GROMACS .gro file of C-alpha atoms in nm:
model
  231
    1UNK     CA    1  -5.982  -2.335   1.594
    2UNK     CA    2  -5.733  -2.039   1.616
    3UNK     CA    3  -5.752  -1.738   1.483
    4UNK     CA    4  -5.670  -1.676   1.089
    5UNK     CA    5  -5.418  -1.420   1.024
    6UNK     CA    6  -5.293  -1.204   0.727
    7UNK     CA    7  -4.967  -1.149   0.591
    8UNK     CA    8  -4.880  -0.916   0.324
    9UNK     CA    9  -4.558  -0.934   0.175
   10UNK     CA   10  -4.468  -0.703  -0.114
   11UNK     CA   11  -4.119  -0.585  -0.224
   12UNK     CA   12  -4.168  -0.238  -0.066
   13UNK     CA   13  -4.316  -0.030   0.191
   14UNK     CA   14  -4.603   0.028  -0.035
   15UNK     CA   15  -4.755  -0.097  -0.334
   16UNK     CA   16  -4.671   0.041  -0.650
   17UNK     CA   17  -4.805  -0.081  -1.021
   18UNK     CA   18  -4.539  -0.343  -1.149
   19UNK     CA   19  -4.424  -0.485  -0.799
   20UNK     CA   20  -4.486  -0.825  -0.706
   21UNK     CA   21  -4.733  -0.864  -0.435
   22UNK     CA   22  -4.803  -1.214  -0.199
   23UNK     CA   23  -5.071  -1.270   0.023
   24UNK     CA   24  -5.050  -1.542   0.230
   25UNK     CA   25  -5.375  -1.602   0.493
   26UNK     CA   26  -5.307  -1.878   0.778
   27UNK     CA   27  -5.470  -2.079   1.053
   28UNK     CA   28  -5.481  -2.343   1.264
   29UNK     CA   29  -5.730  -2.583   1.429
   30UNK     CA   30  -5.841  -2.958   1.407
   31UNK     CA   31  -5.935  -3.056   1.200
   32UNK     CA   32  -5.753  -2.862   0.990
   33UNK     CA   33  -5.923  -2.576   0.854
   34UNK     CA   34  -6.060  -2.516   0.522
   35UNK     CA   35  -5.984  -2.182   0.345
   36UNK     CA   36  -6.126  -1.904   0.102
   37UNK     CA   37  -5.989  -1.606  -0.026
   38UNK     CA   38  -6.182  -1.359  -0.190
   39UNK     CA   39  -6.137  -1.001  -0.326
   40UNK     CA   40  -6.469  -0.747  -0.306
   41UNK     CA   41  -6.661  -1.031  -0.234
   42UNK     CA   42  -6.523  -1.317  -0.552
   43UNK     CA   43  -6.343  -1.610  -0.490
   44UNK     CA   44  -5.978  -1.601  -0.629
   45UNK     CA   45  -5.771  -1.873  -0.700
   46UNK     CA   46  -5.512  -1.924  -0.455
   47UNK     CA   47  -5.223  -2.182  -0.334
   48UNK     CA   48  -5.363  -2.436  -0.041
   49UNK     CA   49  -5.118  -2.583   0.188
   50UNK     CA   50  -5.196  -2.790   0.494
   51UNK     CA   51  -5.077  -2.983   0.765
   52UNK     CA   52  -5.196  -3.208   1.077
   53UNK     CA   53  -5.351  -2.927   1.268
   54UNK     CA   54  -5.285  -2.579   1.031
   55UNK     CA   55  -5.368  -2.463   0.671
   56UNK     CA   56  -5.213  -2.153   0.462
   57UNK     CA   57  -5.313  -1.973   0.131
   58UNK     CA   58  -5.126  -1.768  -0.089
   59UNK     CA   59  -5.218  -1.532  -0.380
   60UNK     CA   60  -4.928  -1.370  -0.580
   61UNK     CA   61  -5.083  -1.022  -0.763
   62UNK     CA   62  -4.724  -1.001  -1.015
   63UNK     CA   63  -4.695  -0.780  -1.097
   64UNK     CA   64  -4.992  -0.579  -0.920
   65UNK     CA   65  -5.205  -0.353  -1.135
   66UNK     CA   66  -5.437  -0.068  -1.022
   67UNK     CA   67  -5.723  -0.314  -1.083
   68UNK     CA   68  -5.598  -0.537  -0.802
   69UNK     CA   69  -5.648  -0.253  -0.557
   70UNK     CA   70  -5.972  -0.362  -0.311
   71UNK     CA   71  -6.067  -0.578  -0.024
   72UNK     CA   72  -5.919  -0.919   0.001
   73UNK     CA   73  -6.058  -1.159   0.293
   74UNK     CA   74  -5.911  -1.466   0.411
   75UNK     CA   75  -6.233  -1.700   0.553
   76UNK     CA   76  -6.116  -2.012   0.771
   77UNK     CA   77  -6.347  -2.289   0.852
   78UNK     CA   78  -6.376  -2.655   1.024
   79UNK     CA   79  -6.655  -2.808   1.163
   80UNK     CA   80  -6.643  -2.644   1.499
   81UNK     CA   81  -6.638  -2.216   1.363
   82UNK     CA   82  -6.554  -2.001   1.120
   83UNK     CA   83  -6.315  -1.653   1.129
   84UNK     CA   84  -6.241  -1.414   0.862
   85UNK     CA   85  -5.987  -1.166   0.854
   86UNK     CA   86  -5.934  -0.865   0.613
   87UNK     CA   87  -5.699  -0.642   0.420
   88UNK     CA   88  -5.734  -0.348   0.187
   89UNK     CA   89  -5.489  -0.345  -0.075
   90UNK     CA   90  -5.409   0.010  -0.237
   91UNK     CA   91  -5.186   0.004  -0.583
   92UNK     CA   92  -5.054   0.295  -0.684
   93UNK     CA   93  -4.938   0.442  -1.017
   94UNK     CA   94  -4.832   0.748  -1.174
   95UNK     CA   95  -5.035   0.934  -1.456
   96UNK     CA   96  -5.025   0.742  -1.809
   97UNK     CA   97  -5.263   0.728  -2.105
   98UNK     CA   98  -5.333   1.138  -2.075
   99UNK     CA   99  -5.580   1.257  -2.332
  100UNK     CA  100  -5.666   1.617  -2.380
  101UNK     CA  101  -6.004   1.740  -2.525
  102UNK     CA  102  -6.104   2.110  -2.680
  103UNK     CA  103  -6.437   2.199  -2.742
  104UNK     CA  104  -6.605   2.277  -2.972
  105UNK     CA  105  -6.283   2.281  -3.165
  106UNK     CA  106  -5.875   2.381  -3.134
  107UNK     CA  107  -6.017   2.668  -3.456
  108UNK     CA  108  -6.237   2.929  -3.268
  109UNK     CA  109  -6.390   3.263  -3.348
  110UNK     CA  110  -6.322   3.533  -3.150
  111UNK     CA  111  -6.602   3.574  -2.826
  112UNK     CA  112  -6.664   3.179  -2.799
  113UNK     CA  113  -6.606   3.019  -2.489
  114UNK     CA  114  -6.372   2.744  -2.522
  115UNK     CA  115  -6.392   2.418  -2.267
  116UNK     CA  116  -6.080   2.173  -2.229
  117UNK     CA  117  -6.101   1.857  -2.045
  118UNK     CA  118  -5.835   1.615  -1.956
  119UNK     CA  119  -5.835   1.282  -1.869
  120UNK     CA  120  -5.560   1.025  -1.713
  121UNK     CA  121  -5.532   0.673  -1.546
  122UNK     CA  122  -5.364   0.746  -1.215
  123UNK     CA  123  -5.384   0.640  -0.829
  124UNK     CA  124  -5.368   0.893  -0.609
  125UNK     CA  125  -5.577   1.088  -0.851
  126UNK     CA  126  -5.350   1.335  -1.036
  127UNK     CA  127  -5.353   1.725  -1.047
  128UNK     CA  128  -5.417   1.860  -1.335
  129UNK     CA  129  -5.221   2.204  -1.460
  130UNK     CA  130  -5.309   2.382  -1.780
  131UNK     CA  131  -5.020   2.682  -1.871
  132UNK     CA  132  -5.035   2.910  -2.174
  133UNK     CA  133  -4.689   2.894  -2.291
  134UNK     CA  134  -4.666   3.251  -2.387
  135UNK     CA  135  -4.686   3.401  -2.097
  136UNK     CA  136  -4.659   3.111  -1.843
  137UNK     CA  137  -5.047   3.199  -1.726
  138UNK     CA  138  -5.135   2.834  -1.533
  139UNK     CA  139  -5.456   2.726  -1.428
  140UNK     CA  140  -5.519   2.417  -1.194
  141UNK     CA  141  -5.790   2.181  -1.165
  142UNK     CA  142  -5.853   1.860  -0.940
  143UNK     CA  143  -6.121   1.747  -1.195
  144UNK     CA  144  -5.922   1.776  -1.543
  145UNK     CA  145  -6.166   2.075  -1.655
  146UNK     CA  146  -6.054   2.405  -1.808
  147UNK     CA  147  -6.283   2.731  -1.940
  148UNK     CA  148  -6.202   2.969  -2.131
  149UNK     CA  149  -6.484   3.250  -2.184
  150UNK     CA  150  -6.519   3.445  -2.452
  151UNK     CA  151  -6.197   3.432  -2.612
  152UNK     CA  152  -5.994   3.665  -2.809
  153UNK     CA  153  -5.698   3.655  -3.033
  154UNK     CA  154  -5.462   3.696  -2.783
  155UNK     CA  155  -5.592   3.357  -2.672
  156UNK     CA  156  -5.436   3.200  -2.961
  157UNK     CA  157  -5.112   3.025  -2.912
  158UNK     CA  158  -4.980   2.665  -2.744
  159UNK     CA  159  -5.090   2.520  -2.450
  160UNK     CA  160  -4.948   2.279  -2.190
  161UNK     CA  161  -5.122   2.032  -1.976
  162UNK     CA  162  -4.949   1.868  -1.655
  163UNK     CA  163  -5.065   1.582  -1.476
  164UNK     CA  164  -4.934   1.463  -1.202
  165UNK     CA  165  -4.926   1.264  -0.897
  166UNK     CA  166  -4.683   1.171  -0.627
  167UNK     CA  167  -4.510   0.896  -0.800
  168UNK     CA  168  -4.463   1.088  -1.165
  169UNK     CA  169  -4.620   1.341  -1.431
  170UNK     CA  170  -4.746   1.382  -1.797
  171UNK     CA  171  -4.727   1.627  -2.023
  172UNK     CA  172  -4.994   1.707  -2.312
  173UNK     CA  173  -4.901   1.997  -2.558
  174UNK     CA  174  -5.198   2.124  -2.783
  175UNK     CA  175  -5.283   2.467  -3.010
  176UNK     CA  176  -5.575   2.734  -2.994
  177UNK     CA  177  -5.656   2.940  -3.310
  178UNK     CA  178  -5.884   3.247  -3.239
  179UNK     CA  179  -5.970   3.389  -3.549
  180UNK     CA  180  -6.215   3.738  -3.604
  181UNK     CA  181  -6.588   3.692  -3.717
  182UNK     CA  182  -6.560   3.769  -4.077
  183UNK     CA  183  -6.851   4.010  -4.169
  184UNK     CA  184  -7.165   3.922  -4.290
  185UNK     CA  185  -7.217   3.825  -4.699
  186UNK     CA  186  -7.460   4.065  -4.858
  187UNK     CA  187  -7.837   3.920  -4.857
  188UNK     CA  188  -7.929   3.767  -5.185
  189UNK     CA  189  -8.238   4.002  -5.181
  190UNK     CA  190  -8.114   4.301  -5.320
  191UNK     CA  191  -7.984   4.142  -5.643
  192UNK     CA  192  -8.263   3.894  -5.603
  193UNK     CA  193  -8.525   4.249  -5.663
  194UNK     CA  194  -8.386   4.358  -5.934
  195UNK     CA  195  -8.377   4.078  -6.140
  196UNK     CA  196  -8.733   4.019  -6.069
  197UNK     CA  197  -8.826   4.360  -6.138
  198UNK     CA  198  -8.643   4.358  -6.503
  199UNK     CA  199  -8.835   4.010  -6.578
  200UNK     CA  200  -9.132   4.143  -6.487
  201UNK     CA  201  -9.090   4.464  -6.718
  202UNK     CA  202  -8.972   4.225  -7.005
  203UNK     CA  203  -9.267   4.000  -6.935
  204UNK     CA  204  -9.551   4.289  -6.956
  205UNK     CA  205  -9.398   4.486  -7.230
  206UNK     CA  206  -9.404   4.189  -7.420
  207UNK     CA  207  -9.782   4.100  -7.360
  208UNK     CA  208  -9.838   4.503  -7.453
  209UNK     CA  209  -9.663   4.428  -7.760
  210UNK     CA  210  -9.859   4.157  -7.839
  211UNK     CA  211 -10.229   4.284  -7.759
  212UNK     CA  212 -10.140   4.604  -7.974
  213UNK     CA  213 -10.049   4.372  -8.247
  214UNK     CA  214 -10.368   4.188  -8.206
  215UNK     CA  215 -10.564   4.517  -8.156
  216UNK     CA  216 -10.448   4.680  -8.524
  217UNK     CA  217 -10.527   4.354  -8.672
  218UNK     CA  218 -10.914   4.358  -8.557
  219UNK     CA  219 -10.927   4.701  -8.596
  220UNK     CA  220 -10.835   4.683  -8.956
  221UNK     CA  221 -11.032   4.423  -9.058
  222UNK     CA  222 -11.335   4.616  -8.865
  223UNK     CA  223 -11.312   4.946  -9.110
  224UNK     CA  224 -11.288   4.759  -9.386
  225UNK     CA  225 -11.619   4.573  -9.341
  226UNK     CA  226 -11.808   4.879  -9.239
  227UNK     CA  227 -11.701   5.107  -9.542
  228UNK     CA  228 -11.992   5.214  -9.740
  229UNK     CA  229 -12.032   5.073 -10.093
  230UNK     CA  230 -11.972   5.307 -10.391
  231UNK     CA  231 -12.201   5.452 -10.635
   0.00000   0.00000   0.00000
């Protein structure tokens, strides 16, 4: 049996998300060989042609997708041996789907630190750019993570995130609010006291009240059963 052989054909000199991509794997022997074409190790469905002594296979990706992207390998087989040949298929694609996080919130108080991650679907991975608009301060970050520590109000204003890759770019556009700590509410303890206090005073003047009553009554009724009985 003869050796198998690859041949990519795509509609460029690389392969970009959208294009129509055909792999076609061929070989020859006799009998005429049997073949199987799999991508990171799973068999894919693919077009068998033969003749008297040679066999060919062809898988269309169309249009290809970054999920297509990995190793496809061609396996041909009679009775007599067995080859395999190989080929790593790379799809690229510009940024899309860009989503733009701000923790713990887009509302801050002044002296928090403020983190902002970004997120895209892109092949080669994208750069990520984050600008103040203001003052066209830019930050850039190969993992799509921004902090900012302990802001202040001068912090406050629009933002701009850029992502991009060799084939094309996205652009996110998103507000931070730094507001001053307000100061502190007065502790319910101090009007809590005298309240208590007052009660209190109400409460024990009233049982004074009450025993003095109670006291003049029993006194009363004491001198009047101990007064001596006239001549």
């Amino acid at each position: 049996m003869s050796g198998a052989r690859w041949q990519v054909n795509t509609e460029g000199q690389r392969v970009v998300e959208g294009q129509r991509v055909t792999l076609t794997c061929h070989s020859h022997g006799a009998p005429t060989p049997m073949l199987l074409l799999t991508r990171d190790g799973l068999e894919l469905e693919a077009e068998l042609s033969k003749s008297d002594s040679s066999s060919s296979l062809s898988f269309s990706l169309s249009p290809a997708l970054l999920d297509h992207a990995g190793l496809y390998q061609c396996e041909a087989s009679n009775q007599y041996g067995s080859q395999r040949v190989a080929a790593y298929i790379t799809v690229s694609a510009p940024p899309r789907n860009t989503t733009v996080h701000v923790l713990p919130s887009t509302v801050v108080h002044k002296g928090q630190n403020v983190s902002i991650s970004c997120q895209t679907i892109s092949f080669p991975p994208a750069v990520m750019f984050l600008k103040k608009l203001a003052n066209g301060m830019e930050h850039r970050s190969a993992d799509g993570t921004f902090l900012l520590v302990s802001v202040s109000t001068a912090d406050s204003g629009l933002y701009q995130i850029n992502v991009t890759n060799e084939l094309g770019y996205q652009v996110q556009v998103f507000s931070i609010s730094v507001r001053e700590r307000s100061a502190r509410p007065p502790s319910d303890l101090s009007v809590l006291l005298p309240t208590v206090c007052v009660a209190v005073g109400l409460a024990a003047s009233a049982l004074l009240l009450d025993f003095l009553r109670r006291s003049r009554k029993k006194g009363f009724y004491q001198l009047a059963r101990l007064a001596p009985t006239p001549a």
